[in-house]
mmCIF file of C-alpha atoms and ligand atoms in Angstrom:
data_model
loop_
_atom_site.group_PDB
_atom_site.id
_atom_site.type_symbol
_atom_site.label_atom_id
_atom_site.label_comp_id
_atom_site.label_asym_id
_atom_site.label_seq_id
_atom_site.Cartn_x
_atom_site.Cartn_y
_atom_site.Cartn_z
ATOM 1 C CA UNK A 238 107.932 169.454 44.780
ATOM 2 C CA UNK A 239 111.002 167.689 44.098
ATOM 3 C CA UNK A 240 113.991 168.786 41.371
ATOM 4 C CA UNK A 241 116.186 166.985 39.723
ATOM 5 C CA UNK A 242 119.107 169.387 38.918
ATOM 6 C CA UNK A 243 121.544 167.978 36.532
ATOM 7 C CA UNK A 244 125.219 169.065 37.207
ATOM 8 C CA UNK A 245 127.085 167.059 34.292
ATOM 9 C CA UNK A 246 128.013 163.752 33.120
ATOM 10 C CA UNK A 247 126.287 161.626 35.920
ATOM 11 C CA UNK A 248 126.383 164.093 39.005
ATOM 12 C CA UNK A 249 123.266 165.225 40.223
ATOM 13 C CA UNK A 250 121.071 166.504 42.939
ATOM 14 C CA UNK A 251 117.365 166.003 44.358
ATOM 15 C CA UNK A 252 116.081 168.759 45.841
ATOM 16 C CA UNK A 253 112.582 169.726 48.114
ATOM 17 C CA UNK A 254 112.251 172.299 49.773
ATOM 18 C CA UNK A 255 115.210 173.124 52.096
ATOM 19 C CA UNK A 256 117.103 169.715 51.561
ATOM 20 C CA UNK A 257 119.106 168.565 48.818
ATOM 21 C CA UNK A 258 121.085 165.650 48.275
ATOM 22 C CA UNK A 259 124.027 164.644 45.540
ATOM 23 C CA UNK A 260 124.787 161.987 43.952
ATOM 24 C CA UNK A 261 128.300 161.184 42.567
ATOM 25 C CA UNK A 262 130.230 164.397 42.621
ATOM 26 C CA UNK A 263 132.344 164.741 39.934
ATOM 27 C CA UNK A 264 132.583 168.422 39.098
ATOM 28 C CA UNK A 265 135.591 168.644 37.436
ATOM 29 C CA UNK A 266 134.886 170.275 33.928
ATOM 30 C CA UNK A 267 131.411 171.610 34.540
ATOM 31 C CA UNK A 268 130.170 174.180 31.912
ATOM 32 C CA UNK A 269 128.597 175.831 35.437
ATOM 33 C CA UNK A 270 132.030 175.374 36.948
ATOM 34 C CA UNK A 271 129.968 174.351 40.269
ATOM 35 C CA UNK A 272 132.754 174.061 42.260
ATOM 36 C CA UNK A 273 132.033 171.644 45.618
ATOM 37 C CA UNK A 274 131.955 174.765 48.150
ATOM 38 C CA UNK A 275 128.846 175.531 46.195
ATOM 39 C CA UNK A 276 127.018 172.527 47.075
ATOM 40 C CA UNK A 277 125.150 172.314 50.056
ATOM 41 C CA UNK A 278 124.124 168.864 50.889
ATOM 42 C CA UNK A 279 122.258 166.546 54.127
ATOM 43 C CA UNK A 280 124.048 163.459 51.798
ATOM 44 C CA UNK A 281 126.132 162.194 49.384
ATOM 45 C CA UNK A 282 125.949 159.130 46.981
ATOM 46 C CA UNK A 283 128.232 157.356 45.739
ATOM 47 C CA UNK A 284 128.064 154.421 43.530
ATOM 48 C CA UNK A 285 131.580 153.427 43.201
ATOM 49 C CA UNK A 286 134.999 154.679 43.862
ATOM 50 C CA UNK A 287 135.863 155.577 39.576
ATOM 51 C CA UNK A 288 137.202 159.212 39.345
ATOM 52 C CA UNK A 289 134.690 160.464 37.555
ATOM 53 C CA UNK A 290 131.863 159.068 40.225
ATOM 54 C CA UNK A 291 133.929 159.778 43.459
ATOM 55 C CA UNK A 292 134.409 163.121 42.249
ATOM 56 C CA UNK A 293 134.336 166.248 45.348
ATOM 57 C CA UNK A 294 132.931 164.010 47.567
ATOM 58 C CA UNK A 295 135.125 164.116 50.230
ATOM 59 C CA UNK A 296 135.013 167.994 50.325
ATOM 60 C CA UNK A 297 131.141 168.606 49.627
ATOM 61 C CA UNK A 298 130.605 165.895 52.724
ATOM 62 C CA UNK A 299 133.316 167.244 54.918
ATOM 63 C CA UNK A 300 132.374 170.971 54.475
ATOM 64 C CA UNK A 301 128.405 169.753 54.865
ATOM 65 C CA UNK A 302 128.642 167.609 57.467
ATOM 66 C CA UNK A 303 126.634 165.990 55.289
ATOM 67 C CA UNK A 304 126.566 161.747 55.371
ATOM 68 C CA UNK A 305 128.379 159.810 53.112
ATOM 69 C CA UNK A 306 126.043 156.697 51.292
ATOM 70 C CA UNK A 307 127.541 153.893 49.490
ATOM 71 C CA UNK A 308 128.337 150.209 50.015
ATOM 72 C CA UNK A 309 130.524 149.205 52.665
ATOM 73 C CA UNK A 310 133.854 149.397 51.075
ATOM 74 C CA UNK A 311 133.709 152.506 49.103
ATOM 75 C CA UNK A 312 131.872 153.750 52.160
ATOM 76 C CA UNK A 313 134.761 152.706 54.723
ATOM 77 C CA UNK A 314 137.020 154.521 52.284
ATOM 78 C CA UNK A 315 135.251 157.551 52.877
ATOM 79 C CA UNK A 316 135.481 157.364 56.535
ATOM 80 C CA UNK A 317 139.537 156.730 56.756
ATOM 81 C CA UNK A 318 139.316 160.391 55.026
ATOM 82 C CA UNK A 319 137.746 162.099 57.637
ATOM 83 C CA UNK A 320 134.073 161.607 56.598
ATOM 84 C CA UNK A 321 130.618 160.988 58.133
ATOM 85 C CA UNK A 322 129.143 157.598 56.677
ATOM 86 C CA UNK A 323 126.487 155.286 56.247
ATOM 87 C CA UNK A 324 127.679 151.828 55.070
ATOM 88 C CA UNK A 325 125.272 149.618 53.281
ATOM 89 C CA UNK A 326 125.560 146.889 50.954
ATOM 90 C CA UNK A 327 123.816 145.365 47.732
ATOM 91 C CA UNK A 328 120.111 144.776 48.411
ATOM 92 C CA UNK A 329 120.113 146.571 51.876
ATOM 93 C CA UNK A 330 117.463 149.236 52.027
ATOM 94 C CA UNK A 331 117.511 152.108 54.669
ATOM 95 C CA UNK A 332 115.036 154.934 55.809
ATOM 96 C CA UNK A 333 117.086 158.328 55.915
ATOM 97 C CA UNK A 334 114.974 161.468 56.903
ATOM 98 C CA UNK A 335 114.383 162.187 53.054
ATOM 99 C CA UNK A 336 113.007 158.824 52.241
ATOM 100 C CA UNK A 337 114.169 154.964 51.794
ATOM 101 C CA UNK A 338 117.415 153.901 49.639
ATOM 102 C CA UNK A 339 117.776 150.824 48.399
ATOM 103 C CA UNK A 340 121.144 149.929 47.389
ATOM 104 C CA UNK A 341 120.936 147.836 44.010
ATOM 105 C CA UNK A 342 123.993 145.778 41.525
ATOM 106 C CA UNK A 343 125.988 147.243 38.839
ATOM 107 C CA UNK A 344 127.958 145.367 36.218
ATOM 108 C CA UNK A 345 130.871 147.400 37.074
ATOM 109 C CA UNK A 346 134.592 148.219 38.978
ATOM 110 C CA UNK A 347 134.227 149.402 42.349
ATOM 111 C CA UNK A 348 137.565 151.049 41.984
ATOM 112 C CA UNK A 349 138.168 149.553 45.185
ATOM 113 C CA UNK A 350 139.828 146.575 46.429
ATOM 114 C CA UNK A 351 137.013 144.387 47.870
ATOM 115 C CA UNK A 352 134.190 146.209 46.658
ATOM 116 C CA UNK A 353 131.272 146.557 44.434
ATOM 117 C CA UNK A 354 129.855 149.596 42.196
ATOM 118 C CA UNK A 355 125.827 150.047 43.074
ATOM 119 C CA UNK A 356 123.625 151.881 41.712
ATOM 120 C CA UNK A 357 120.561 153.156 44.095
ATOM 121 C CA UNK A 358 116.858 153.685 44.411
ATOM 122 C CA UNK A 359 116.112 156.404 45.963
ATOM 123 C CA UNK A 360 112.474 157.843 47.376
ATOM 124 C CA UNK A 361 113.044 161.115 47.800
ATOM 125 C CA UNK A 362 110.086 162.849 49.471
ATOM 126 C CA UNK A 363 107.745 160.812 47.377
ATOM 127 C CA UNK A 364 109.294 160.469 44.294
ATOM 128 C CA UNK A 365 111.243 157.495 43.788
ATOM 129 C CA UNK A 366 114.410 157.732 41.145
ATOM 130 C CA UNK A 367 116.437 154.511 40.408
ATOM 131 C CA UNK A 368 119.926 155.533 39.139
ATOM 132 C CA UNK A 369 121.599 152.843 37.823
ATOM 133 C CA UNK A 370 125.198 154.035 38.064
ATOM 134 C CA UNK A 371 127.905 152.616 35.718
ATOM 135 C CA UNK A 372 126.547 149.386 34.795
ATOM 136 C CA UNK A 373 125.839 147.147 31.663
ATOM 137 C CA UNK A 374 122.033 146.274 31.026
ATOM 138 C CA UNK A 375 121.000 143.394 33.110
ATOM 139 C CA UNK A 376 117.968 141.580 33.041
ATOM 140 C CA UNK A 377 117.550 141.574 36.785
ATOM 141 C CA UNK A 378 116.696 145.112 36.204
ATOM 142 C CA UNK A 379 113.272 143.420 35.686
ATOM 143 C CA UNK A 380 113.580 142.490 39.540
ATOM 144 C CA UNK A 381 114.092 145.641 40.512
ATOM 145 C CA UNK A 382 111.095 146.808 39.226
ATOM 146 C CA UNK A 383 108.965 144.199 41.350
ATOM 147 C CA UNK A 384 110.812 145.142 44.220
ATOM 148 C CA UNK A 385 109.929 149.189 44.025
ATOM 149 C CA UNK A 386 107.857 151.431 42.304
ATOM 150 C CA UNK A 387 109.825 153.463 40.033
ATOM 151 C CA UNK A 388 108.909 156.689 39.051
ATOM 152 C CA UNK A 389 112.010 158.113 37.259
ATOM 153 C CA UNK A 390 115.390 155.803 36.498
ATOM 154 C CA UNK A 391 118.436 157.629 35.287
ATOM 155 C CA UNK A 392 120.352 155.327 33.250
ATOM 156 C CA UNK A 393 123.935 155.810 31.267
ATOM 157 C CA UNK A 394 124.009 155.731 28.230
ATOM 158 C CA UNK A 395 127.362 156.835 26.839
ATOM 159 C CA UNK A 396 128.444 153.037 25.848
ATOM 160 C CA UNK A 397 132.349 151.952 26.019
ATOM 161 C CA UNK A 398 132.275 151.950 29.970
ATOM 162 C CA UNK A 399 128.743 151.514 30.382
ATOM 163 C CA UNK A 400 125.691 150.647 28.413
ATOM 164 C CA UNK A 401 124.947 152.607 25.218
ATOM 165 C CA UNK A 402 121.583 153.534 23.817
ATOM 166 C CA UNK A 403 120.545 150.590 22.156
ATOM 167 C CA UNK A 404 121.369 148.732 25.572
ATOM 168 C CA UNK A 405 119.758 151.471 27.406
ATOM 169 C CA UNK A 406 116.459 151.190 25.013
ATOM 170 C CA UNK A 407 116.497 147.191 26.574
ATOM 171 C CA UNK A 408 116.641 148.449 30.148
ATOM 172 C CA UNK A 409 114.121 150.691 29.773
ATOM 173 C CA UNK A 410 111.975 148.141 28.908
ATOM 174 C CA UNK A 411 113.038 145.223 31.390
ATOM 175 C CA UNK A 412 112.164 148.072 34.133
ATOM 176 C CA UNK A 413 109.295 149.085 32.616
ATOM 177 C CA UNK A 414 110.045 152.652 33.541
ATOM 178 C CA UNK A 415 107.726 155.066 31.850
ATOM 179 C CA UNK A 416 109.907 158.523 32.587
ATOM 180 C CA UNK A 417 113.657 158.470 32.061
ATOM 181 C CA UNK A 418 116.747 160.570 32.229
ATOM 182 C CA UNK A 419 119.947 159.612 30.155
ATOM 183 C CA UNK A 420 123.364 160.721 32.081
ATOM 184 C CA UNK A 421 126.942 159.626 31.335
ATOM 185 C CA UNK A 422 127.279 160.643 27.995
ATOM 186 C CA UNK A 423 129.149 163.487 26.004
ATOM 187 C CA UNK A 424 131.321 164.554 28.661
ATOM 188 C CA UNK A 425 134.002 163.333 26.605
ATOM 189 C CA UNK A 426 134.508 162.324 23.022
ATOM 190 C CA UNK A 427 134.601 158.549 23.508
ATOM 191 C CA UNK A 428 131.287 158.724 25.212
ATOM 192 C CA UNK A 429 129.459 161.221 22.441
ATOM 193 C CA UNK A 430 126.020 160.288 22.105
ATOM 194 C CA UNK A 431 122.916 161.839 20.329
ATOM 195 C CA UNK A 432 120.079 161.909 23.147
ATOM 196 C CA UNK A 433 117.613 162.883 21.196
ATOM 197 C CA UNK A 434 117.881 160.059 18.923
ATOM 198 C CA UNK A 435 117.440 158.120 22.122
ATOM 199 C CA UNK A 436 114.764 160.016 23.111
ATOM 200 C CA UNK A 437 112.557 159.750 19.624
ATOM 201 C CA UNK A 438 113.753 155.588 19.641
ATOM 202 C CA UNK A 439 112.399 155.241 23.422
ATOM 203 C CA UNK A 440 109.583 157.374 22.571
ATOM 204 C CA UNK A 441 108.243 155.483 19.775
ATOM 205 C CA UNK A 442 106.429 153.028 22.062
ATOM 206 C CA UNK A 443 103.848 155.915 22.598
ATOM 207 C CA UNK A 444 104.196 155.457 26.655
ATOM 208 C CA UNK A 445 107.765 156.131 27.845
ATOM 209 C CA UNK A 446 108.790 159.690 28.194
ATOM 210 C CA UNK A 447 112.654 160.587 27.798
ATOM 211 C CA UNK A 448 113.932 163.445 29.597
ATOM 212 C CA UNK A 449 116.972 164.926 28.236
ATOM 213 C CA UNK A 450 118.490 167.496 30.581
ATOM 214 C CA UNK A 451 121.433 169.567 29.949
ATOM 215 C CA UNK A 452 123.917 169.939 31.925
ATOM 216 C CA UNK A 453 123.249 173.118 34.370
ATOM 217 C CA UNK A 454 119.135 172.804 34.167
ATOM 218 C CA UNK A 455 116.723 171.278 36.186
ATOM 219 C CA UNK A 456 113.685 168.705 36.159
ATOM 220 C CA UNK A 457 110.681 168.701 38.353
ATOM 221 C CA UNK A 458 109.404 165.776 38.910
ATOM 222 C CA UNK A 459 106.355 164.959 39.226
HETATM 223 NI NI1 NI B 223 132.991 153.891 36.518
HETATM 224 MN MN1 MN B 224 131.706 156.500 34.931
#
């Protein structure tokens, strides 16, 4: 069985069994208050170097030992401050012992001179989870979706530094995606969205189911 546990805004971990993995960090102002020498870890990913994506990473992949995933620059970054890495790049794909990650574009800063944000498909012990990271809707999402199978894609939808909802309903539908998980939104005022309005929009097709997950619980997915 494999968990999605949702930490806040768009940090989160996969879990089976006695691995987990995390995906950008940011734990600053968790209603858990998680704090990174809570997290235990095999690896970390990152999609870009933004504050609020970077996060704890550092810490949770010094104190794991844990390997640091992102594209090359943001990656290289990592490595200059002491951590373990695994540099890949747009379009690479990789088999880790979990499963396969496929590193895939965002519409987005790196925060990083050189760089490029990513977002990443992941299949994680079977179950394969596309989060898009900070990005704008694209229609080459539709690409992505020849390219894998997609079980789950976890998609912003906060809108002034990403996509919004109405966005998000279009990329939903260019990935054809039938079970999805909105993240980056409400963690601060300018980002306040209503999920569930999301949810009963995306819903109305009659085939896509919406997950909303607060922050602190967890999914299974199936
Ligand atoms: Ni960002
Ligand atoms: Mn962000």
């Amino acid at each position: 069985m494999v968990t999605f546990k949702f930490i806040h805004h768009a940090c989160f971990m996969l879990e089976h069994e006695n691995n987990a993995i995390i995906f950008d960090p940011y734990l600053d102002g968790n209603p858990m208050g998680v704090k990174a020498e809570d997290i235990h870890v095999s690896h970390v990913l990152v999609t870009h170097n933004h504050g609020d994506h970077l996060g704890s990473a550092y810490e949770i992949a010094k104190n794991n030992n844990a390997v640091f995933i992102s594209t090359a620059e943001v990656a290289g970054a990592a490595a200059v401050a002491g951590c373990k890495t695994h540099s890949m790049h747009l379009g690479g794909t990789h088999a880790f012992p979990f499963g396969k990650v496929r590193v895939t574009p965002a519409f987005h800063g790196s925060g990083i001179a050189g760089g490029h944000a990513c977002g990443f498909i992941v299949n994680y012990y079977g179950v394969t989870v596309y989060f898009a990271g900070d990005t704008c809707v694209f229609s080459d999402m539709a690409l992505l979706a020849k390219l894998e199978h997609i079980d789950y894609a976890v998609l912003p939808i906060g809108d002034n530094f990403t996509m919004g909802p109405q966005d998000a309903k279009v990329a939903v539908e260019l990935l054809g995606v039938k079970k999805i998980i909105p993240v980056h939104y409400n963690t601060w005022p300018l980002i306040a969205q209503d999920p569930e309005k999301f949810k009963t929009e995306v819903e109305a097709d009659g085939q896509t189911k919406v997950f909303v997950v607060d922050p602190g619980d967890s999914l299974e997915l199936l």
